[in-house]
XYZ file of C-alpha atoms in Angstrom:
442
model
C -21.271 -2.348 -53.701
C -17.333 -2.983 -53.871
C -15.949 -1.220 -51.418
C -12.350 -0.612 -52.735
C -9.124 -1.671 -50.150
C -7.658 2.551 -51.416
C -8.818 5.437 -52.739
C -7.028 7.594 -55.411
C -8.377 10.343 -54.733
C -6.962 13.512 -52.931
C -7.816 13.133 -48.567
C -10.844 15.899 -48.067
C -11.504 17.255 -45.052
C -14.540 16.608 -43.373
C -15.631 20.204 -41.056
C -15.150 19.324 -37.186
C -18.935 19.838 -35.371
C -17.811 21.042 -32.197
C -20.464 22.856 -31.415
C -23.263 20.211 -31.683
C -23.485 18.644 -28.031
C -23.711 14.578 -29.760
C -20.277 15.965 -30.653
C -19.103 14.981 -26.815
C -21.565 12.163 -26.226
C -19.483 9.175 -25.525
C -21.357 6.406 -26.206
C -21.393 7.761 -29.994
C -17.676 8.553 -29.587
C -17.317 4.767 -27.854
C -18.952 3.258 -30.937
C -16.644 5.562 -33.462
C -13.515 4.542 -31.588
C -14.651 1.037 -32.000
C -15.290 1.221 -35.472
C -12.215 2.696 -36.686
C -10.303 0.487 -34.134
C -12.076 -2.560 -36.248
C -10.435 -0.928 -39.231
C -6.748 0.267 -38.152
C -6.492 -3.043 -36.651
C -7.451 -5.121 -40.521
C -4.221 -2.616 -41.758
C -1.937 -1.752 -39.468
C -0.100 0.286 -41.809
C 1.118 3.146 -39.033
C 2.496 1.212 -36.625
C 5.752 2.101 -37.253
C 4.230 5.691 -37.367
C 4.263 6.753 -33.666
C 2.864 4.959 -30.373
C -0.896 5.538 -30.984
C -0.682 2.362 -32.828
C 1.261 -0.599 -31.103
C -0.761 0.349 -28.444
C -3.761 -0.635 -29.503
C -2.182 -3.446 -31.582
C -0.706 -4.477 -28.461
C -3.631 -4.814 -26.419
C -5.763 -6.152 -29.163
C -3.031 -8.879 -29.221
C -2.811 -9.317 -25.513
C -6.409 -9.723 -25.071
C -8.205 -12.971 -24.422
C -9.505 -12.846 -28.276
C -7.410 -11.341 -30.296
C -9.493 -8.781 -31.428
C -11.031 -6.084 -30.895
C -13.818 -7.361 -28.716
C -11.307 -8.208 -26.415
C -10.099 -5.006 -25.018
C -11.576 -3.111 -22.649
C -13.613 -0.391 -23.850
C -11.944 1.499 -21.000
C -8.395 1.179 -22.174
C -9.769 2.641 -25.513
C -8.344 5.803 -23.828
C -4.707 4.698 -23.647
C -4.844 4.848 -27.720
C -5.512 8.395 -27.842
C -3.231 9.311 -25.025
C -0.256 8.385 -27.321
C -2.092 10.293 -30.504
C -0.168 14.269 -30.482
C -2.231 15.076 -33.287
C 1.035 14.908 -36.362
C -1.490 13.885 -39.091
C 1.012 11.325 -40.273
C -1.498 8.917 -40.446
C -4.228 10.692 -41.840
C -1.792 11.876 -44.820
C 0.845 9.423 -45.743
C -0.683 6.167 -44.878
C -4.708 5.827 -44.522
C -5.614 4.100 -47.295
C -9.484 5.013 -45.599
C -9.412 7.940 -45.394
C -12.257 10.329 -47.203
C -13.526 10.373 -49.687
C -12.879 6.619 -49.818
C -16.633 5.182 -47.884
C -14.882 3.986 -44.517
C -13.895 8.315 -43.852
C -11.184 7.186 -41.313
C -9.961 9.962 -39.629
C -8.259 8.908 -37.256
C -6.466 12.242 -35.630
C -9.755 13.868 -35.607
C -11.273 11.198 -34.016
C -8.701 11.470 -31.532
C -9.069 15.115 -30.679
C -13.608 14.876 -30.612
C -11.677 11.227 -27.660
C -9.789 14.541 -25.729
C -12.547 17.246 -26.113
C -14.694 14.969 -24.931
C -12.571 14.039 -21.716
C -11.680 18.131 -21.486
C -15.275 18.947 -20.758
C -16.067 16.324 -18.358
C -13.123 15.965 -16.360
C -10.670 18.990 -17.675
C -6.509 18.957 -17.349
C -4.305 18.821 -15.210
C -2.212 21.679 -14.199
C 0.879 21.073 -15.699
C -0.754 20.261 -19.606
C -3.247 23.598 -18.566
C -0.189 25.096 -17.956
C 2.687 23.843 -20.827
C -0.377 25.002 -22.949
C -0.822 28.211 -22.610
C 2.164 29.442 -24.011
C 1.120 33.093 -24.684
C 0.872 33.447 -20.546
C 4.246 31.115 -19.605
C 6.063 33.353 -22.053
C 5.379 36.445 -20.973
C 5.700 35.750 -17.399
C 8.798 34.581 -17.941
C 10.928 37.025 -19.912
C 10.213 38.901 -17.311
C 13.719 40.351 -16.487
C 15.286 38.692 -13.602
C 12.899 35.938 -14.145
C 13.890 34.820 -17.059
C 17.983 34.806 -16.111
C 16.229 32.275 -12.771
C 14.424 30.411 -14.924
C 16.374 29.801 -17.787
C 19.160 28.233 -14.718
C 17.009 26.236 -13.269
C 15.656 24.647 -16.877
C 19.272 23.474 -16.388
C 20.078 22.854 -13.088
C 19.741 18.968 -12.050
C 18.153 19.465 -8.866
C 15.855 22.401 -10.178
C 14.529 19.414 -12.618
C 14.155 16.923 -10.177
C 11.695 19.139 -8.523
C 10.065 20.121 -11.548
C 9.851 16.582 -12.430
C 7.785 15.706 -9.005
C 5.917 18.736 -8.534
C 4.767 18.813 -12.861
C 5.672 16.345 -14.009
C 7.679 17.514 -16.741
C 10.588 15.256 -17.419
C 14.323 16.198 -15.861
C 16.303 14.594 -18.847
C 14.406 16.561 -21.166
C 16.645 19.740 -22.394
C 14.287 22.804 -22.941
C 14.161 26.056 -24.407
C 15.635 28.777 -23.074
C 13.282 32.116 -22.842
C 15.116 34.929 -24.424
C 15.887 38.395 -22.691
C 13.513 40.433 -25.145
C 11.561 39.359 -27.025
C 10.899 39.288 -31.240
C 8.123 41.618 -31.059
C 9.454 44.104 -28.639
C 12.677 44.776 -30.875
C 11.631 43.595 -34.019
C 12.245 46.617 -37.012
C 10.510 45.383 -40.259
C 11.647 47.600 -42.922
C 7.894 48.654 -44.998
C 9.379 51.217 -47.036
C 9.198 48.960 -50.701
C 7.234 49.239 -52.840
C 5.628 45.974 -53.626
C 6.343 44.434 -56.711
C 2.947 41.540 -56.862
C 3.914 38.675 -58.755
C 1.481 36.168 -60.107
C 1.417 33.542 -56.979
C 2.767 35.820 -54.427
C 1.627 39.088 -52.846
C 4.608 41.867 -53.101
C 4.350 42.432 -49.321
C 3.866 40.520 -46.329
C 2.517 40.725 -42.385
C 4.205 38.251 -40.195
C 2.802 36.941 -37.171
C 5.366 36.114 -34.357
C 4.550 33.413 -32.613
C 4.643 32.255 -28.858
C 7.810 30.527 -29.965
C 9.679 33.136 -31.769
C 7.844 35.838 -29.609
C 9.794 34.592 -25.705
C 12.061 32.153 -27.443
C 13.577 32.126 -30.537
C 14.194 35.881 -31.790
C 16.378 35.878 -33.757
C 13.828 33.012 -36.203
C 11.864 36.468 -36.750
C 14.521 38.575 -37.280
C 15.586 36.667 -40.036
C 13.119 36.511 -41.774
C 12.784 40.339 -41.415
C 16.352 40.606 -42.575
C 15.548 38.051 -45.863
C 12.546 39.598 -47.051
C 14.293 43.056 -46.454
C 17.188 41.642 -48.666
C 14.571 41.528 -51.365
C 12.968 44.369 -50.715
C 9.350 42.841 -49.441
C 7.571 45.410 -47.108
C 7.012 43.511 -44.496
C 4.831 44.674 -41.113
C 3.624 43.165 -37.927
C 0.434 41.682 -36.879
C -0.658 44.203 -34.957
C -2.834 41.940 -31.963
C -1.253 38.782 -31.694
C -1.964 36.083 -28.908
C -0.981 31.914 -29.086
C -1.962 30.423 -32.470
C -4.563 28.119 -30.844
C -2.739 24.770 -31.679
C -2.159 23.788 -27.819
C -4.974 24.327 -26.850
C -6.383 22.277 -29.464
C -3.356 19.555 -28.743
C -5.449 19.192 -25.233
C -9.114 19.457 -26.510
C -10.199 22.756 -24.984
C -12.354 23.717 -27.846
C -13.625 26.530 -26.059
C -9.775 28.065 -25.594
C -8.957 27.632 -29.470
C -12.475 30.254 -29.703
C -10.925 32.484 -27.251
C -7.768 32.708 -29.356
C -8.638 32.734 -33.128
C -11.656 35.984 -32.026
C -8.098 37.556 -30.564
C -5.924 36.930 -33.649
C -8.780 36.572 -36.370
C -9.553 40.360 -37.217
C -6.226 41.463 -37.322
C -4.825 38.686 -39.743
C -7.991 38.913 -41.497
C -7.917 42.768 -41.719
C -4.813 42.642 -43.180
C -5.452 39.569 -46.232
C -8.107 42.001 -46.987
C -5.202 44.806 -47.464
C -3.328 42.592 -49.969
C -0.544 41.923 -47.268
C 0.529 37.991 -47.805
C 0.444 36.620 -43.982
C 3.569 34.335 -42.996
C 4.684 32.576 -39.643
C 7.451 30.942 -39.129
C 6.231 27.413 -37.116
C 5.074 24.839 -38.918
C 1.955 24.797 -36.208
C 0.925 28.004 -36.325
C 0.885 28.067 -40.100
C -1.243 24.408 -40.118
C -3.587 26.044 -37.380
C -4.348 28.336 -39.231
C -4.619 26.914 -43.333
C -6.452 24.056 -42.295
C -7.997 23.482 -38.151
C -9.476 26.979 -37.539
C -11.432 26.506 -41.640
C -12.460 22.870 -40.146
C -14.075 24.642 -36.706
C -15.596 27.172 -38.120
C -16.400 26.129 -42.091
C -18.723 28.852 -41.799
C -16.769 31.798 -40.902
C -15.794 34.195 -43.882
C -12.754 35.715 -42.533
C -11.176 32.737 -41.154
C -11.520 31.259 -44.783
C -9.745 34.296 -46.062
C -6.610 34.537 -43.611
C -6.427 29.996 -44.618
C -6.201 31.628 -48.304
C -3.413 34.161 -47.252
C -1.137 32.129 -44.763
C 1.913 30.736 -46.068
C 4.563 28.606 -44.539
C 7.977 31.546 -45.211
C 9.461 29.110 -47.729
C 6.311 28.440 -49.407
C 6.015 32.325 -50.377
C 9.560 32.970 -50.773
C 9.727 29.648 -53.556
C 6.440 31.366 -54.961
C 8.233 34.653 -54.917
C 11.571 32.340 -56.978
C 8.898 31.409 -58.924
C 7.963 35.038 -60.000
C 11.340 36.448 -60.599
C 11.232 38.193 -57.849
C 13.147 36.878 -55.156
C 17.543 37.337 -55.577
C 19.569 34.421 -55.218
C 23.058 36.677 -55.271
C 24.219 33.888 -51.959
C 27.874 34.919 -50.856
C 28.583 31.959 -48.492
C 27.812 28.132 -48.728
C 26.358 25.797 -46.414
C 28.058 22.924 -46.685
C 26.464 19.143 -45.438
C 22.894 19.865 -44.340
C 20.917 17.213 -42.284
C 17.175 18.658 -42.818
C 13.830 17.181 -41.294
C 10.638 18.219 -42.557
C 8.374 18.657 -39.565
C 5.417 16.768 -39.528
C 3.260 19.931 -39.397
C 4.895 21.134 -42.153
C 3.914 17.913 -44.358
C 0.451 17.699 -44.257
C 0.626 21.501 -45.746
C 0.517 19.663 -48.635
C 2.919 21.875 -50.724
C 6.088 19.946 -51.437
C 9.295 20.286 -49.367
C 9.839 24.255 -50.522
C 12.728 24.700 -47.697
C 14.680 21.759 -49.173
C 14.875 23.666 -52.856
C 15.286 26.669 -51.599
C 17.685 25.736 -49.185
C 18.934 24.078 -51.996
C 19.773 26.610 -54.601
C 22.747 28.202 -52.366
C 26.274 27.270 -54.596
C 28.147 24.385 -52.668
C 25.007 23.402 -50.372
C 23.970 19.990 -50.091
C 20.976 18.813 -48.822
C 19.784 15.108 -47.272
C 16.146 15.079 -46.331
C 14.087 13.616 -43.674
C 10.863 13.097 -43.825
C 10.063 11.356 -40.261
C 8.067 12.443 -37.149
C 10.421 13.104 -34.546
C 8.467 12.652 -32.089
C 8.011 15.700 -29.669
C 4.897 17.647 -31.010
C 4.677 20.454 -28.676
C 4.796 19.659 -25.374
C 3.745 15.827 -25.583
C 7.275 14.979 -24.950
C 8.389 16.893 -22.226
C 6.251 15.188 -20.004
C 7.060 12.255 -17.610
C 4.640 9.836 -19.215
C 5.376 10.438 -22.661
C 9.248 11.532 -22.587
C 10.621 7.823 -23.286
C 8.285 6.438 -26.504
C 8.931 10.802 -27.289
C 12.823 9.553 -27.473
C 11.610 6.106 -28.795
C 10.004 7.831 -31.784
C 12.737 10.104 -32.885
C 14.854 7.443 -32.947
C 15.265 6.393 -36.775
C 15.280 9.991 -37.050
C 18.370 10.718 -34.909
C 20.181 8.347 -36.952
C 19.694 9.669 -40.272
C 19.955 13.299 -39.605
C 23.522 11.964 -38.119
C 24.533 9.662 -40.809
C 26.103 11.910 -43.685
C 28.151 13.312 -40.535
C 26.163 17.539 -41.168
C 27.843 19.972 -41.047
C 24.098 21.406 -39.920
C 20.887 19.935 -38.243
C 17.679 21.896 -39.094
C 13.786 21.279 -38.933
C 11.261 23.929 -39.916
C 10.132 22.745 -36.478
C 12.770 24.521 -33.949
C 11.488 22.242 -30.765
C 12.089 18.909 -33.536
C 15.593 20.508 -33.978
C 16.516 20.956 -30.041
C 14.240 16.886 -29.666
C 17.180 16.027 -32.316
C 19.982 17.525 -31.178
C 19.680 15.522 -27.574
C 18.625 12.085 -29.120
C 22.317 13.155 -31.829
C 24.119 13.166 -28.399
C 27.756 13.005 -28.667
C 27.537 13.561 -32.236
C 27.527 18.069 -31.391
C 26.727 19.042 -34.573
C 25.177 23.218 -35.106
C 21.458 23.374 -35.379
C 20.725 25.705 -37.300
C 16.874 27.804 -37.990
C 16.589 27.266 -42.230
C 15.822 30.709 -42.320
C 19.101 31.069 -40.266
C 21.161 28.930 -42.632
C 19.246 31.331 -45.174
C 20.393 34.921 -43.507
C 23.915 33.268 -43.501
C 24.376 32.211 -47.214
C 23.387 35.835 -48.326
C 25.815 37.239 -46.352
C 23.122 39.642 -43.588
């Protein structure tokens, strides 16, 4: 059989057989790592995406043979540790993803290795703490406590202590916690008559996400204002826990399953009632659209939620195509440098945020399609902070070059990271939903 170098077919993803005992078998994982690393070594197209591939290629080049057989197998873990599951290699670079017969899925192989490691040795206290976003948010937003936490995060002495105790890098700019949560203060407008579109349901249920709920409530409030301005009835999802992405990145798949059991019943009930499901953080949207369906391929409710889940700008642009969206903007935005997050790009829906921003008169959008390098908790950790800044340097430079009035990304963590990387060039950081709320004059 002749094996083509690449494939012209759309990439497909295989279900994650994480319940099977062999999924965690060290010998099988090592054999698959060796197979895939050999293919990557012969290709090297992904060398500029992150630090996982450079680490692999350095291990090979510095070995005794200059080939993969010169790399001690225990050092494969160094490559696994550098991967933060952005999915960019799978979606944008690798020519050998399925249905190609070589069947390379680098991110999900890294996930498998992480899951096996977690099952064997667990995780550091720091990693368990940082990935427990819901619990951490509830504790940090207690009155009085929130002021102390925010002050400590800005204090050099406290940050050095935090680095020594937990391994959170002292120079990483951390998000502040809000004094009031999004869910505690949200007032969605539900009294409008739903108007069904060809591409969109006429009513929306908002899954707030941990970050919006505890760190950036204004993003959620801005989404509700935009929906209300467009007379789209909205409700909040009744029961909500972390989407599970931080636990997935840690390899803690049992915790992902527990969180899924909390979230999916409420989301599925809303989907059956005809609601579009919106989450304002791309990683959370991706979790429901892709990762949970691959982990639970036989679960009808998971499938229904995936089919009903929208990125906010995906929904709004489709609403515009249905002729059901207002474009009565009252303010221009000027020059906007817009970063497309990895977890938005891999949803394969095009650049809906850029498309919507460009509807605003007097607005120019400079788009940057490259990983910012932060990830959720990866770039916070002492051992990965420098690499996260290194990966982000091309993004920092490209975002700054046009001299924008605003920098924006659908991922608020990426926006903060980019702002830090741009250093002395002080540019207003705004979420795209906030920019649209401003353009509407709301």
